[in-house]
Coordinates of C-alpha atoms (C1' of nucleotides) in Angstrom, one line a residue:
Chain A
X1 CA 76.2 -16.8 97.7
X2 CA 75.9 -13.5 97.4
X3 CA 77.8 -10.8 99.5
X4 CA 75.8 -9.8 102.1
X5 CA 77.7 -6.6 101.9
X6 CA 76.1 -5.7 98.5
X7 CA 72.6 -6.6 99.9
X8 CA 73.4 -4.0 102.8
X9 CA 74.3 -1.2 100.5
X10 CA 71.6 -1.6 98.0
X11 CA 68.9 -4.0 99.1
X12 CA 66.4 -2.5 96.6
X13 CA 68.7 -3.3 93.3
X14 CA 68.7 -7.0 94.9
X15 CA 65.3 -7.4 95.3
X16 CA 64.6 -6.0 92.1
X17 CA 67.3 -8.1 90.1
X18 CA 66.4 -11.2 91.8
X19 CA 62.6 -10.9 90.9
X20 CA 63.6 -11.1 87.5
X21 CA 64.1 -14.9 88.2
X22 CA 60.5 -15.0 90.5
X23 CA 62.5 -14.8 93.8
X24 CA 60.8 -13.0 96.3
X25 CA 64.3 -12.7 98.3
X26 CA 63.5 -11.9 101.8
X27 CA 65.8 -8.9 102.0
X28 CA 64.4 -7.1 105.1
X29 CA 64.7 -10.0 107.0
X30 CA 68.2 -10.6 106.3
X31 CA 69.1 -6.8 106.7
X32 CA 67.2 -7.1 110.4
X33 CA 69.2 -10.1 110.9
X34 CA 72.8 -8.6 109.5
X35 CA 71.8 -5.7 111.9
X36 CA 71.2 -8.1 114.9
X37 CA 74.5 -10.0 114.3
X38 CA 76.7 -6.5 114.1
X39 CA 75.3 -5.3 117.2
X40 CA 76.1 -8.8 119.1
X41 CA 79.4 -8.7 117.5
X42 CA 80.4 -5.0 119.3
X43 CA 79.0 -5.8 122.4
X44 CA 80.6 -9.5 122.6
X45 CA 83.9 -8.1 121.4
X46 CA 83.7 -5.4 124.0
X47 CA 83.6 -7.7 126.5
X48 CA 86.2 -9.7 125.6
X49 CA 88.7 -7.0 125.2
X50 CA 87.8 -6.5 129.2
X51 CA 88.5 -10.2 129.7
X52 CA 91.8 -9.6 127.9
X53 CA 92.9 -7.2 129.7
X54 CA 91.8 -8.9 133.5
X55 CA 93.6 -11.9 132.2
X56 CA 97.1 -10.0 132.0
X57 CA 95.8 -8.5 135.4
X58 CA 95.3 -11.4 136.9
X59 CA 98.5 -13.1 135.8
X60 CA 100.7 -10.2 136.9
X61 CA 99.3 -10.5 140.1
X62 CA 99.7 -14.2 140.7
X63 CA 102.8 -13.4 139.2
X64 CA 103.5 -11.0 142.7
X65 CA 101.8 -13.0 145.1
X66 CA 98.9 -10.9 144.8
X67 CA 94.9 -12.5 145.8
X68 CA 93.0 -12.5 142.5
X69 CA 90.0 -14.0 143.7
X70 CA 87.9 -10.7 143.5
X71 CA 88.4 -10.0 139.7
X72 CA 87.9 -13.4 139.0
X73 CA 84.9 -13.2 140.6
X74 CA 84.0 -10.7 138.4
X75 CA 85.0 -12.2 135.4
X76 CA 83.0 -15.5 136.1
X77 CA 80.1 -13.0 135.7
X78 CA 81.6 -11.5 132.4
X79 CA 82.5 -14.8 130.8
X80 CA 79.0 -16.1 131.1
X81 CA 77.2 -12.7 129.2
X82 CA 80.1 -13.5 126.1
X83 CA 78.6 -17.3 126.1
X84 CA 75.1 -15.8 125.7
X85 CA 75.9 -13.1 123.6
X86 CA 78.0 -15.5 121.1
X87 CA 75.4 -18.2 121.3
X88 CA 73.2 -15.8 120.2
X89 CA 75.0 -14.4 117.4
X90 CA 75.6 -18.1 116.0
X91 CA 72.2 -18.5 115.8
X92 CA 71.8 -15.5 114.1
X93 CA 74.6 -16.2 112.1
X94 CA 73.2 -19.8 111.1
X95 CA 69.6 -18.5 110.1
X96 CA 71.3 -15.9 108.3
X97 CA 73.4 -18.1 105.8
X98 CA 70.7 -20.4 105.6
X99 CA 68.8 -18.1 103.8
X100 CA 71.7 -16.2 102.4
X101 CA 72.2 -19.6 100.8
X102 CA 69.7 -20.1 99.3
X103 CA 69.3 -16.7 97.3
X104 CA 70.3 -17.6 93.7
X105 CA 73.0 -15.3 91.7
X106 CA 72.1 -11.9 90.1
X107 CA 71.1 -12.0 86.3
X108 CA 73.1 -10.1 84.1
X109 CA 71.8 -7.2 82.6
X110 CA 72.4 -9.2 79.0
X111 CA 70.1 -11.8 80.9
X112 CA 66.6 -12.0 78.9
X113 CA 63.6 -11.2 80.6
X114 CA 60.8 -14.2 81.4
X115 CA 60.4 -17.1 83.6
X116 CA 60.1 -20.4 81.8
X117 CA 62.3 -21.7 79.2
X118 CA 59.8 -20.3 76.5
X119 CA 61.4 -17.4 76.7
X120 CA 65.3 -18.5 76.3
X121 CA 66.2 -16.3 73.3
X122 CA 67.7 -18.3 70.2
X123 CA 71.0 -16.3 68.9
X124 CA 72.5 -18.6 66.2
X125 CA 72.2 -21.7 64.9
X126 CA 74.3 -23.8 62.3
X127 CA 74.2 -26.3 60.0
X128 CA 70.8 -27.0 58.2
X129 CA 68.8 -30.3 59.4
X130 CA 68.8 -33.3 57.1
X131 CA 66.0 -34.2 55.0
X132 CA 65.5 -37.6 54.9
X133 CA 64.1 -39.4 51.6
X134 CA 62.7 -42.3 54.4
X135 CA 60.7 -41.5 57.9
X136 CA 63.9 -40.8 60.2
X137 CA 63.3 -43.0 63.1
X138 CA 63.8 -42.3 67.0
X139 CA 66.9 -43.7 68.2
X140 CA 66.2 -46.4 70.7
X141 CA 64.8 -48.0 67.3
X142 CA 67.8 -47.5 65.6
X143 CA 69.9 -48.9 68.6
X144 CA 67.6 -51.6 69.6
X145 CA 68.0 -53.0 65.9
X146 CA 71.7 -52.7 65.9
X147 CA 71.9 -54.1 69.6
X148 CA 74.3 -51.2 70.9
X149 CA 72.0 -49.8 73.5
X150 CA 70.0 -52.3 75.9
X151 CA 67.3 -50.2 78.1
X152 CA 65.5 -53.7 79.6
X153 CA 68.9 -55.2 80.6
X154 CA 70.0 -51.9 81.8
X155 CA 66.9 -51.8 83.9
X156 CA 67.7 -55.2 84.8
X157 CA 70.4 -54.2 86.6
X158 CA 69.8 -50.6 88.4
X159 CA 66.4 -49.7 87.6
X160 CA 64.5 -47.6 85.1
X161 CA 67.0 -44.8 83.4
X162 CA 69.4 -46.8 83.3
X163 CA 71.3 -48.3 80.5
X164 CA 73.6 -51.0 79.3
X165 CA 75.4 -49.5 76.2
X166 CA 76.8 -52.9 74.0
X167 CA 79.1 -53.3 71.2
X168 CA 79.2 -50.8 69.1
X169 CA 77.4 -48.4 71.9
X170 CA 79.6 -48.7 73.9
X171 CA 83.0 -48.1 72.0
X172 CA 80.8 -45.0 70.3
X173 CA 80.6 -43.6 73.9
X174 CA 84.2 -44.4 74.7
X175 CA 85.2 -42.8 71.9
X176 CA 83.6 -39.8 72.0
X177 CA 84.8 -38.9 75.6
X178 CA 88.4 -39.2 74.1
X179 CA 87.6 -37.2 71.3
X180 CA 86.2 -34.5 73.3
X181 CA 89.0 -34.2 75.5
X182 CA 91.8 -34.5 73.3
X183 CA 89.7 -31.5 71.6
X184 CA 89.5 -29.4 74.4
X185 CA 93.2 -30.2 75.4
X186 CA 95.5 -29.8 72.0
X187 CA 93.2 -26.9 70.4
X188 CA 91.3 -25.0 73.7
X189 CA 94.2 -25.5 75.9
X190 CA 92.5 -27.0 79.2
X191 CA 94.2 -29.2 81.2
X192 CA 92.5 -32.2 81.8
X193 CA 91.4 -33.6 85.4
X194 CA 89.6 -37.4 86.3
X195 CA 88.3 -36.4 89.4
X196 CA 86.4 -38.4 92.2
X197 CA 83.0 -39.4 91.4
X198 CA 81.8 -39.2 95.2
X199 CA 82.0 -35.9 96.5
X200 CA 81.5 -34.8 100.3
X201 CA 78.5 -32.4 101.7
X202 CA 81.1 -29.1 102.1
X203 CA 81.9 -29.5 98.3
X204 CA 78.5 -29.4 97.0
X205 CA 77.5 -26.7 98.9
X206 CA 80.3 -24.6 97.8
X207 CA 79.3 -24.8 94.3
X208 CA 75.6 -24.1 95.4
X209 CA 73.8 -27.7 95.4
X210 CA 73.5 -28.1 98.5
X211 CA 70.8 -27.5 100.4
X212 CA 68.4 -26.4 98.0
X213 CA 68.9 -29.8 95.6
X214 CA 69.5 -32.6 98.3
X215 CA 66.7 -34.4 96.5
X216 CA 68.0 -34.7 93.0
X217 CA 71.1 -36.1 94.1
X218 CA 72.0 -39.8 95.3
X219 CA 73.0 -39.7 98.8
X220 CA 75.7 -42.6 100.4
X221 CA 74.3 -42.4 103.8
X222 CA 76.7 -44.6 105.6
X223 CA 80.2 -42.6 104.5
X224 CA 77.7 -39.1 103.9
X225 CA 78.9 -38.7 100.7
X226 CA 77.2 -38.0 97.1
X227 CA 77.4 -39.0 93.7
X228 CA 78.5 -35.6 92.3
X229 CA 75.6 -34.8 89.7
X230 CA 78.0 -33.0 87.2
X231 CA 82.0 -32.7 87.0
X232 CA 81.6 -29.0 88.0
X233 CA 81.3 -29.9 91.5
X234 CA 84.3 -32.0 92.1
X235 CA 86.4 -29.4 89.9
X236 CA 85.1 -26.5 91.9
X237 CA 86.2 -28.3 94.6
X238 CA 89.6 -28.8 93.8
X239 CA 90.3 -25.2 94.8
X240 CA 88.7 -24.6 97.9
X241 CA 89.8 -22.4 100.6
X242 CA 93.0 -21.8 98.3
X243 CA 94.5 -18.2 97.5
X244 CA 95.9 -18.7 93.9
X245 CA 99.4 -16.8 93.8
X246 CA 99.4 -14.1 91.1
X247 CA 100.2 -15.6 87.5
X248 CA 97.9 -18.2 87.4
X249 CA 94.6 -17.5 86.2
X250 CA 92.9 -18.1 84.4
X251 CA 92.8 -22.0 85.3
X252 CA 90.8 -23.7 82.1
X253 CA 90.3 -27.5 83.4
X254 CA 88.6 -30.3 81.0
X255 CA 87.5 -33.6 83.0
X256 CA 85.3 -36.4 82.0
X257 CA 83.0 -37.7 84.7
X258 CA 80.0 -39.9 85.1
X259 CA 77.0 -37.7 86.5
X260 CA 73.9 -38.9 88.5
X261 CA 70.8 -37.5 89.2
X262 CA 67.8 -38.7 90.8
X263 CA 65.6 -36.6 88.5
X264 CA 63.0 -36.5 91.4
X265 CA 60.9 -34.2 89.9
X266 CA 60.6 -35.8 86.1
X267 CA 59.1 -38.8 86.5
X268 CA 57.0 -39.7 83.0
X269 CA 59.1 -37.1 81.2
X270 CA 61.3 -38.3 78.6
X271 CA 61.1 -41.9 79.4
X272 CA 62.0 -43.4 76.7
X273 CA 65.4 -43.6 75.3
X274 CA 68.8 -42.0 76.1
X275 CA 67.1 -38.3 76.7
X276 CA 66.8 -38.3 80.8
X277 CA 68.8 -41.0 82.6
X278 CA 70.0 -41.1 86.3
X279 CA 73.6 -41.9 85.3
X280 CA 75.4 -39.9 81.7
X281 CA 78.5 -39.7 80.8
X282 CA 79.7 -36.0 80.2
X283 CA 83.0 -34.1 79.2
X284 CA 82.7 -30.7 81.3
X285 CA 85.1 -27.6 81.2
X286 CA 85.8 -25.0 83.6
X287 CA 87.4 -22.1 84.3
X288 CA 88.5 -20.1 87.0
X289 CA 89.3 -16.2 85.9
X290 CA 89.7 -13.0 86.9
X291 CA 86.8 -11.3 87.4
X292 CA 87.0 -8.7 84.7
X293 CA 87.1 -11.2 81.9
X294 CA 84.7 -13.6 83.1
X295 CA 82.6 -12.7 80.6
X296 CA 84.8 -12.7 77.7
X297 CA 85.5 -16.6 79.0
X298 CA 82.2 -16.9 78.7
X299 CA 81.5 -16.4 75.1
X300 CA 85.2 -18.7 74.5
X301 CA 83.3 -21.9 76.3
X302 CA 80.5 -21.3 74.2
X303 CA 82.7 -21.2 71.3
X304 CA 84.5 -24.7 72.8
X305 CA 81.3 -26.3 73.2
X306 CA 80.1 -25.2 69.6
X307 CA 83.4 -26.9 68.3
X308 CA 82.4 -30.4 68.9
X309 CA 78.9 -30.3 67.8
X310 CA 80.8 -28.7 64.4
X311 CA 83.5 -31.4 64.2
X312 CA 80.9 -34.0 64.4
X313 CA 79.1 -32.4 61.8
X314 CA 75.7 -32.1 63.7
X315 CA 73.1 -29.1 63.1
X316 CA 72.3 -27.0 66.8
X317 CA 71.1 -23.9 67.7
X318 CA 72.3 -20.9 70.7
X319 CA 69.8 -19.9 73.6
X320 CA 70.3 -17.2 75.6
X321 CA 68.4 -18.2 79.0
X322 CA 66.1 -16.1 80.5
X323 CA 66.1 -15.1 83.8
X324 CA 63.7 -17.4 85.0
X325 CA 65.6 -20.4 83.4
X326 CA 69.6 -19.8 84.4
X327 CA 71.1 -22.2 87.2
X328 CA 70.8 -21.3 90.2
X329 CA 74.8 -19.8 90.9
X330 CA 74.4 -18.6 87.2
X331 CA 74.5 -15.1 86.1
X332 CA 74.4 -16.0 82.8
X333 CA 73.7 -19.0 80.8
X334 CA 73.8 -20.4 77.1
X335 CA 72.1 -23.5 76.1
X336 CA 73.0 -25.6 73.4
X337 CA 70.8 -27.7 71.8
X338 CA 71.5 -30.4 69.3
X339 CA 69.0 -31.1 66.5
X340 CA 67.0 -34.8 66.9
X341 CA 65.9 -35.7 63.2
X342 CA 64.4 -38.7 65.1
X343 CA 62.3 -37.1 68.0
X344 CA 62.1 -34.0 65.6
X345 CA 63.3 -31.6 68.8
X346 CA 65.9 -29.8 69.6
X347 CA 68.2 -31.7 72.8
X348 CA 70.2 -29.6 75.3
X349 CA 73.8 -30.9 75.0
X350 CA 75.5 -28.1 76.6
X351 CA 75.1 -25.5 79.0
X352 CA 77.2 -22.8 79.7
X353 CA 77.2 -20.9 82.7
X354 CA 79.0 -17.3 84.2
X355 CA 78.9 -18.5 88.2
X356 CA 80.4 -14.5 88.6
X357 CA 81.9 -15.3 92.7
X358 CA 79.1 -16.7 93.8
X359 CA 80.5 -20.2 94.0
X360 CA 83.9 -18.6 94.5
X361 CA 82.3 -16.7 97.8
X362 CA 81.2 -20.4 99.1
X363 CA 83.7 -22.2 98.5
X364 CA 86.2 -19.5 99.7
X365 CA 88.3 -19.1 96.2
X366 CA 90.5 -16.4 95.5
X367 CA 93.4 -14.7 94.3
X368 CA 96.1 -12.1 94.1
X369 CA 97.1 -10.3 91.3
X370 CA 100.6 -9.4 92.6
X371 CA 102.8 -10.2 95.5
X372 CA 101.2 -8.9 98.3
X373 CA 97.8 -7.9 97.1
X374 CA 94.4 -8.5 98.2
X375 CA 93.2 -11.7 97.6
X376 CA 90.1 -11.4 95.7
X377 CA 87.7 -13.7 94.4
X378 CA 87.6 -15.6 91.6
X379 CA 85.1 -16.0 89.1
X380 CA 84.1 -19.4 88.2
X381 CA 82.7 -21.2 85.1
X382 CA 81.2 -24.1 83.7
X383 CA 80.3 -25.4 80.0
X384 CA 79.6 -28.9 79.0
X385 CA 81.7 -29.9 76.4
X386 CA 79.5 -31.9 76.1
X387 CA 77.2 -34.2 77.2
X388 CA 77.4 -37.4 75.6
X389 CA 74.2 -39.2 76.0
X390 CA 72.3 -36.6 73.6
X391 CA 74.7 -36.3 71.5
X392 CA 74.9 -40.3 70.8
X393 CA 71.3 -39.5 70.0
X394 CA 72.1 -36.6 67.7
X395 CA 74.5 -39.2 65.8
X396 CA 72.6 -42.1 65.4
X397 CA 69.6 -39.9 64.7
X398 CA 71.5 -37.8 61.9
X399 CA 73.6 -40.6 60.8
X400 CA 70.6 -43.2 60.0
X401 CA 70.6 -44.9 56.7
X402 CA 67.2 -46.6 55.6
X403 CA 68.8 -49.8 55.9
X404 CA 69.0 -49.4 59.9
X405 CA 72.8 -48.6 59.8
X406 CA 74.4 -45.6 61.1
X407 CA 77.4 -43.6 59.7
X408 CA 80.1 -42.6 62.1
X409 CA 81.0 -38.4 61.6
X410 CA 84.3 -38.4 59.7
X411 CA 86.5 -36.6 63.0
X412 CA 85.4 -40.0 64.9
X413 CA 86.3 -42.5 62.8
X414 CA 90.2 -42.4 64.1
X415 CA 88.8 -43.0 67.7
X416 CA 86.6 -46.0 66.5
X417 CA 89.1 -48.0 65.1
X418 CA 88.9 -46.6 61.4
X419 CA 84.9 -47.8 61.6
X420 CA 82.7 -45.7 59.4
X421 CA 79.7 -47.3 60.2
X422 CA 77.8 -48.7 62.8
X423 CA 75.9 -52.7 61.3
X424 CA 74.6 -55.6 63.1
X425 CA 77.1 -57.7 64.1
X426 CA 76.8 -61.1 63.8
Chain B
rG1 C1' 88.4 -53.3 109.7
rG2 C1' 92.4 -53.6 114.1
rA3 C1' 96.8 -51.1 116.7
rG4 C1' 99.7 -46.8 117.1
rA5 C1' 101.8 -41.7 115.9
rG6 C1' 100.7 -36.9 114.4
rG7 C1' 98.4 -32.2 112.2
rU8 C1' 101.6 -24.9 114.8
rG9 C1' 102.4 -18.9 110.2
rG10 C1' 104.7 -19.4 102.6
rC11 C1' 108.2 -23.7 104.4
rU12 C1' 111.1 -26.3 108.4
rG13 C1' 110.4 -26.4 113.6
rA14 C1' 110.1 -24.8 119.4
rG15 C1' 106.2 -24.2 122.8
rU16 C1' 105.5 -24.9 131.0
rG17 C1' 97.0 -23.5 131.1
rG18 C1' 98.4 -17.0 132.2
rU19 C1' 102.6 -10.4 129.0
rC20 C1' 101.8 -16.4 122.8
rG21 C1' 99.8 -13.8 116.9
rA22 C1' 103.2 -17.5 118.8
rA23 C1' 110.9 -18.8 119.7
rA24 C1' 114.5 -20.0 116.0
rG25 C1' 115.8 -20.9 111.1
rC26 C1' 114.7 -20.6 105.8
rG27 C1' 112.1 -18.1 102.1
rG28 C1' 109.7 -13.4 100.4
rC29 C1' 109.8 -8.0 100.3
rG30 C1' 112.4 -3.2 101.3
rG31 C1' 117.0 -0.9 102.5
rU32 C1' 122.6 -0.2 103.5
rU33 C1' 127.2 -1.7 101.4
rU34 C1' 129.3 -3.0 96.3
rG35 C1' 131.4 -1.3 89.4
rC36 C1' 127.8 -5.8 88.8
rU37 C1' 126.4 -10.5 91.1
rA38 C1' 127.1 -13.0 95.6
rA39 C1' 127.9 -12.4 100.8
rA40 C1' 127.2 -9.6 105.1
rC41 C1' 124.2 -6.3 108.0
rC42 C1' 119.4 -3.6 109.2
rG43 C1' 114.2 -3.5 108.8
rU44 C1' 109.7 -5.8 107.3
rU45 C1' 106.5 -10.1 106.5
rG46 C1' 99.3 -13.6 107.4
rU47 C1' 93.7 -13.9 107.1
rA48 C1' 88.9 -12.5 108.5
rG49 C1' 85.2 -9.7 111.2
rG50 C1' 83.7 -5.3 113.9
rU51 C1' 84.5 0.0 114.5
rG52 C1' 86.3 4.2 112.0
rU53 C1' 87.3 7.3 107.5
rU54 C1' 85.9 11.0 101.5
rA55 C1' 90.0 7.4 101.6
rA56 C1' 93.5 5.7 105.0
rA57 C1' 95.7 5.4 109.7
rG58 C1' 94.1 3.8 114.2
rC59 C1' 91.5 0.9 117.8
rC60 C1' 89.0 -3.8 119.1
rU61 C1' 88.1 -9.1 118.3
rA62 C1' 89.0 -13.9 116.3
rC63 C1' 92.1 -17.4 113.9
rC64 C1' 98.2 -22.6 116.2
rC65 C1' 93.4 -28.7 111.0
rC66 C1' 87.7 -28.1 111.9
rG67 C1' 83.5 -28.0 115.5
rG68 C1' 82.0 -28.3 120.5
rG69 C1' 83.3 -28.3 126.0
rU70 C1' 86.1 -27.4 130.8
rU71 C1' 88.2 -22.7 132.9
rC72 C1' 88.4 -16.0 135.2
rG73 C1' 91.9 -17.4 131.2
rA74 C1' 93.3 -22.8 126.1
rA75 C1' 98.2 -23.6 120.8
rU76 C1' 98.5 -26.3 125.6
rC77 C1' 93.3 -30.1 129.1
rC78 C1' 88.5 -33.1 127.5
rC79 C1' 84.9 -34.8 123.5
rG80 C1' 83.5 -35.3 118.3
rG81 C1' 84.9 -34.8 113.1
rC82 C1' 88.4 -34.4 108.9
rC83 C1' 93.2 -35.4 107.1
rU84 C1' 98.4 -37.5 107.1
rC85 C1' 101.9 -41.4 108.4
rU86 C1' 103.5 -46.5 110.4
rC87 C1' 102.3 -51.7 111.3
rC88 C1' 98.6 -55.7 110.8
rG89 C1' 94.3 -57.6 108.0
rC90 C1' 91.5 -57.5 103.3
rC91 C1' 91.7 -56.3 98.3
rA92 C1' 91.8 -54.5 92.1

RNA sequence: GGAGAGGUGGCUGAGUGGUCGAAAGCGGCGGUUUGCUAAACCGUUGUAGGUGUUAAAGCCUACCCCGGGUUCGAAUCCCGGCCUCUCCGCCA
């Protein structure tokens, strides 16, 4: 959400920052509207002080023995113009958020021009891609052979993008999300959360899914609640409507959670395999700063997320997202991308976004730097760190020996039981 | 799922439909006193919107879980929702 005071005071830098990301913002509409509202508020408000003051009329002449009838007469007729006047301004207000809501954050001025990801700007990469002295295979070959992952069964039971991880699969997934969060715990110092996977309608709108992506999200009609479709909207949650007393930002929060999306709009992309599924297993990190370093906490996620695909020895690359491309609440937003010997592509694993206040403003966050200060509002971000179904493709797709087993990355053998390898078991 | 109780300011806790933004206590902040600490005493103590201003002060309005309603007037009455607690049922 953006404040609507910044819009008033300088509409044309908002129009012109939000057509960097091909919004055509409606912003004389909303200035007509914010016009409307302020001149409902004054006249309702001057009403109501009369009502305030008949009312202590009225009681002090009961209180004598006086006849009130007259004035209450009178205010019969004033109390009916404040019920149209603040029916009125609700609906004002109400078409006012809507759209208010559904303007996306302002780009920062580091923020790459364009409007498709073709034009995310790569600005490092590391580690050099493995050549391979045998054609490196994709990996639902690899896993199909070994019997870890099982896409019919999986289907089987939930549908299409859907899987049953087996065996070794499955203790490979298991122990990753430990090895991730005991990372980002004992060497980033984030305290770690296991929040609920259902999340109500108020949360998700707070962190800006709701309305605009009620389709890409499962919905539990009968209790109206959703699957969340990534940990930042439970942990964003977790703070709402709270004033955090001065001392304790930044808040740096690790959780794992299961995501789920409906992926409405990708249907015959990336079918096969583990690269689009509804449900994925992710390790997500978040902070909650003060607004003058949210930047700097930016570029020390990045650097977090980075520090698994290092430890597990796997080649990626750094996009700076354009415009076009950043999240919706995002100001700015880093991709990583993990290199796929298999699929010979690069796989986004991470992304790391600057939410500035804009979630903060909708989910009412905010803070006081000293006893008696202001509350302000925080600024919110999110990283993955990271998500685990592309990078059990990056593994199995790196770690592929010709005879169809797969070596385990040194800094994840302790979590697998001492395994180094992946086999066929019998 | 069934039956009941309840949600008041940072906390505890009063509150009769009319001078209630709300008693009292605690805590916090400031001050007096004291060699220092403690105690005592005095004062102060929220959030948001509108208006105003160079900025502020000031003024107005709203907020007693949230949203509607009744009424000239609602913390107080009615309806819906959310949450907490107790008992029963079910269950890992």
């Amino acid at each position: 959400m953006l404040d609507i005071r910044l819009i008033r005071a300088e509409p044309e830098a908002v129009r012109q920052a939000l057509s960097r990301r091909g919004e055509a913002a409606a912003i004389d509409e909303l200035l007509a509207l914010d016009a409307r509202r302020r001149e409902l508020i004054t006249q309702s408000e001057q009403l109501k002080a009369r009502q305030n003051q008949a009312s202590e009329e009225i009681s002090r002449i009961k209180r004598e023995g006086g006849d009130a009838t007259p004035i209450i007469a009178e205010m019969k007729d004033i109390s009916a113009r404040v019920k149209g006047l603040d029916a009125e301004c609700r609906s004002v207000e109400s078409e006012m958020e809507a759209m208010l809501a559904k303007l996306p954050n302002i780009p920062h001025e580091s923020v790459p021009d364009g409007l498709s990801e073709e034009c995310n700007v790569p600005v490092d990469q590391w580690g050099e891609p493995r050549t391979f002295d045998f054609p490196p295979r994709p990996h639902w070959e690899i896993a199909e052979a070994l019997d870890i992952l099982d896409f019919e069964r999986g289907a089987r039971i939930a549908g299409s993008g859907f899987v049953l991880y087996k065996k070794g699969g499955a203790r490979l997934e298991r122990a990753l999300i430990n090895f991730m969060l005991d990372m980002h715990i004992s060497r980033h110092g984030y305290v770690e959360m296991y929040p609920p996977f259902l999340t109500r309608s108020e949360v998700l709108y707070g962190s800006g899914k709701l309305p605009k992506f009620a389709d890409d999200m499962y919905h539990v009609q009968l209790d109206d609640l959703w699957l969340n479709p990534t940990a930042e909207v439970p942990i964003t949650g977790i703070h709402v409507d709270e004033i955090l007393p001065p001392g304790s930002l930044p808040l740096k929060y690790v959780a794992y959670c299961a995501s789920f999306r409906r992926e409405a709009g990708a249907a015959g992309k990336d079918t096969r395999g583990l690269i689009r599924l509804h449900q994925f297993d992710k390790v997500e990190l978040f902070q909650f700063t003060e607004p003058e370093r949210s930047y700097d906490a930016l570029e020390e996620m990045l650097r977090h997320a980075r520090a698994v695909l290092e430890a597990l020895e796997l080649p990626y690359r750094v996009l700076n997202c354009c415009a076009g491309d950043i999240g919706q609440a995002a100001s700015k937003m880093y991709d990583v991308e993990v290199w796929a010997p298999g699929l010979e592509r690069w796989l986004e694993v991470s992304s790391v976004s600057n939410c500035t206040d804009y979630q903060a403003r909708r989910s009412n966050i905010r803070f006081r730097r000293e006893a008696g200060a202001k509350p302000e509002l925080v600024h919110t971000l999110n990283g993955s760190g990271i998500a685990l179904p592309r990078t059990v493709i990056a593994i199995l797709e790196n770690g592929q020996r010709e005879d169809g087993s797969v070596s385990i990355p040194q800094a994840l053998r302790p979590y697998m039981g001492g395994m180094e390898e992946i086999r066929l078991e019998g």
